[in-house]
Amino acid sequence: MATFNLFNYMEPPSAYYDFENIYDSEQWQKKQRWIRDYLSECQPDVIGFQEVFSPDSLQQLLNEQGYPYFAVVDQPTLVTDYIYKSPVVAIASRYPIQSVEAVVADKEKATMMGLDEGFSFSRKPLRASIELPDLGLCDCYVVHFKSKRPTTDDADIDAKNNADKNSEADITQILTQAVTGSWASSIQRGSEAALLLTHIIERRIQTKNPAMLMGDFNDDLKDGVLRHLLTYTTAGASETKEGFVPAQLQDSWELFKKVLLLNEQDASSLPNLATKADNNSSDNRTDIIARPFSHYYANKGSVIDYILLSCEFDTEYQENMAEVIAYHTYDRHLINPIFDRDSHSTDHAVVMISIKTRN
C-alpha cells in the first residue's frame, strides 16, 4: 500500500494555478517516466494519489503499468480557459474496487462542532472498498487535508500586493492576516480530520471492514489539530478499553516497529526498512528505526504523509488478521536528486508499507 503526492500532475497544454505553469513536452514525459520508474521498481498493489489535475491521463498511465482498477470522486476546478485549481485525490489498485464514494461532511456533526452548516472538505476524501487477498473487503480512504498555507480571500491578496511594505498600518494588516489565515487553515484541517474520522467509525461499526487511511496530512499526526485521528488519545476512548478498539486507527510506522521489535530480527533482513537503513548511514539500532522524513521545507524535514490502519493490522489485537512487515520511504529524489532523473518528480517522498496476513 502506498501514498503518493504527485505534485501538480497536469497534462499540457493545461496549466495549474497560473498561466505560466505549463509543462512542455519534454518536462511532461520526464514526469511520466519518473512515475513509471517508481511503479516498476517498488510495485505497490494499491496506491492513493494526491494533487491530481489530469485523472484521465493518470488512469491511462496506470492501466499500462498493470493497474486495471482506478477511481476518482471529483474533478479539478476550471478557473478560466485552460487554467485549473483544486486538484483531486485518486486511487489505483491491482485488485477489484467493489465500490467508491466521496466522503462528505455531515451537516449535523459540523454544526455540533461549531462549524457552518455548509462546511465542506477542501478536497473531497475518497473511500474505495477493495477486495484484497486473504483480507477480503477493505475500506481504503485517500485524503489530502488542508495545507498550513494561510487561508485568504482575493481581497486579502490584493491588499497585500498593493500594500506599502514600509507603512506601519500595512505591516500590521499583513501580520494579522497571516495569523488569522494560518489559524483558519488549522481549523479547516482539524475539522476535516474529525469529520472524516466520525465517518470511518460509523462505517466500521456498520460493515466490520478493515480500514486504511492514507494521504498527505499536511501536518504532524501526533501534535496539534490532527492528534484525534489516533482515536485512542481521545478522552473516554482509552486503548485499555476493549470496546473502543475496533474504532481505533493506528500509525502504520508504529505497527511496523511493534513487529520489528517483537520478532527481534536483524534490520538487514527486512526489505525496504527505512532510508537510514538503505544508505547504511548508521549501524545503530535506534538510528535504523528512526522514522524517515516524507517532506522537506527550507532544509527542514518533517513527516506529513501517513498510512493509518485499523486494529485488524495490530499484532496486539486478539482478532488481528495481518501485520505490517515493511515500511519504505522512497526519497532519493529529495535526499540526493539527479537532475536528468528527478527534475520533474515530486516534492514528497512516496510512503509504502507491506502487509502480510497472519497464519
JSON list of N, CA and C in Angstrom, two decimals, residues 237-243 245 248:
[
{"chain": "A", "resi": 237, "resn": "ALA", "atom": "N", "xyz": [-11.87, 7.09, 25.38]},
{"chain": "A", "resi": 237, "resn": "ALA", "atom": "CA", "xyz": [-11.67, 6.01, 24.41]},
{"chain": "A", "resi": 237, "resn": "ALA", "atom": "C", "xyz": [-10.27, 5.43, 24.58]},
{"chain": "A", "resi": 238, "resn": "SER", "atom": "N", "xyz": [-9.91, 5.17, 25.81]},
{"chain": "A", "resi": 238, "resn": "SER", "atom": "CA", "xyz": [-8.58, 4.66, 26.10]},
{"chain": "A", "resi": 238, "resn": "SER", "atom": "C", "xyz": [-8.35, 3.32, 25.43]},
{"chain": "A", "resi": 239, "resn": "GLU", "atom": "N", "xyz": [-7.09, 3.09, 25.01]},
{"chain": "A", "resi": 239, "resn": "GLU", "atom": "CA", "xyz": [-6.77, 1.82, 24.35]},
{"chain": "A", "resi": 239, "resn": "GLU", "atom": "C", "xyz": [-6.92, 0.63, 25.31]},
{"chain": "A", "resi": 240, "resn": "THR", "atom": "N", "xyz": [-7.01, 0.90, 26.60]},
{"chain": "A", "resi": 240, "resn": "THR", "atom": "CA", "xyz": [-7.18, -0.19, 27.55]},
{"chain": "A", "resi": 240, "resn": "THR", "atom": "C", "xyz": [-8.63, -0.65, 27.61]},
{"chain": "A", "resi": 241, "resn": "LYS", "atom": "N", "xyz": [-9.53, 0.10, 26.99]},
{"chain": "A", "resi": 241, "resn": "LYS", "atom": "CA", "xyz": [-10.94, -0.26, 26.99]},
{"chain": "A", "resi": 241, "resn": "LYS", "atom": "C", "xyz": [-11.26, -1.04, 25.73]},
{"chain": "A", "resi": 242, "resn": "GLU", "atom": "N", "xyz": [-11.49, -2.31, 25.88]},
{"chain": "A", "resi": 242, "resn": "GLU", "atom": "CA", "xyz": [-11.63, -3.22, 24.75]},
{"chain": "A", "resi": 242, "resn": "GLU", "atom": "C", "xyz": [-12.73, -2.81, 23.79]},
{"chain": "A", "resi": 243, "resn": "GLY", "atom": "N", "xyz": [-13.80, -2.24, 24.30]},
{"chain": "A", "resi": 243, "resn": "GLY", "atom": "CA", "xyz": [-14.91, -1.88, 23.44]},
{"chain": "A", "resi": 243, "resn": "GLY", "atom": "C", "xyz": [-14.59, -0.82, 22.42]},
{"chain": "A", "resi": 245, "resn": "VAL", "atom": "N", "xyz": [-11.61, -0.55, 20.85]},
{"chain": "A", "resi": 245, "resn": "VAL", "atom": "CA", "xyz": [-10.54, -0.98, 19.95]},
{"chain": "A", "resi": 245, "resn": "VAL", "atom": "C", "xyz": [-10.95, -0.98, 18.48]},
{"chain": "A", "resi": 248, "resn": "GLN", "atom": "N", "xyz": [-10.47, 2.33, 16.68]},
{"chain": "A", "resi": 248, "resn": "GLN", "atom": "CA", "xyz": [-9.18, 2.98, 16.71]},
{"chain": "A", "resi": 248, "resn": "GLN", "atom": "C", "xyz": [-8.44, 2.87, 15.38]}
]
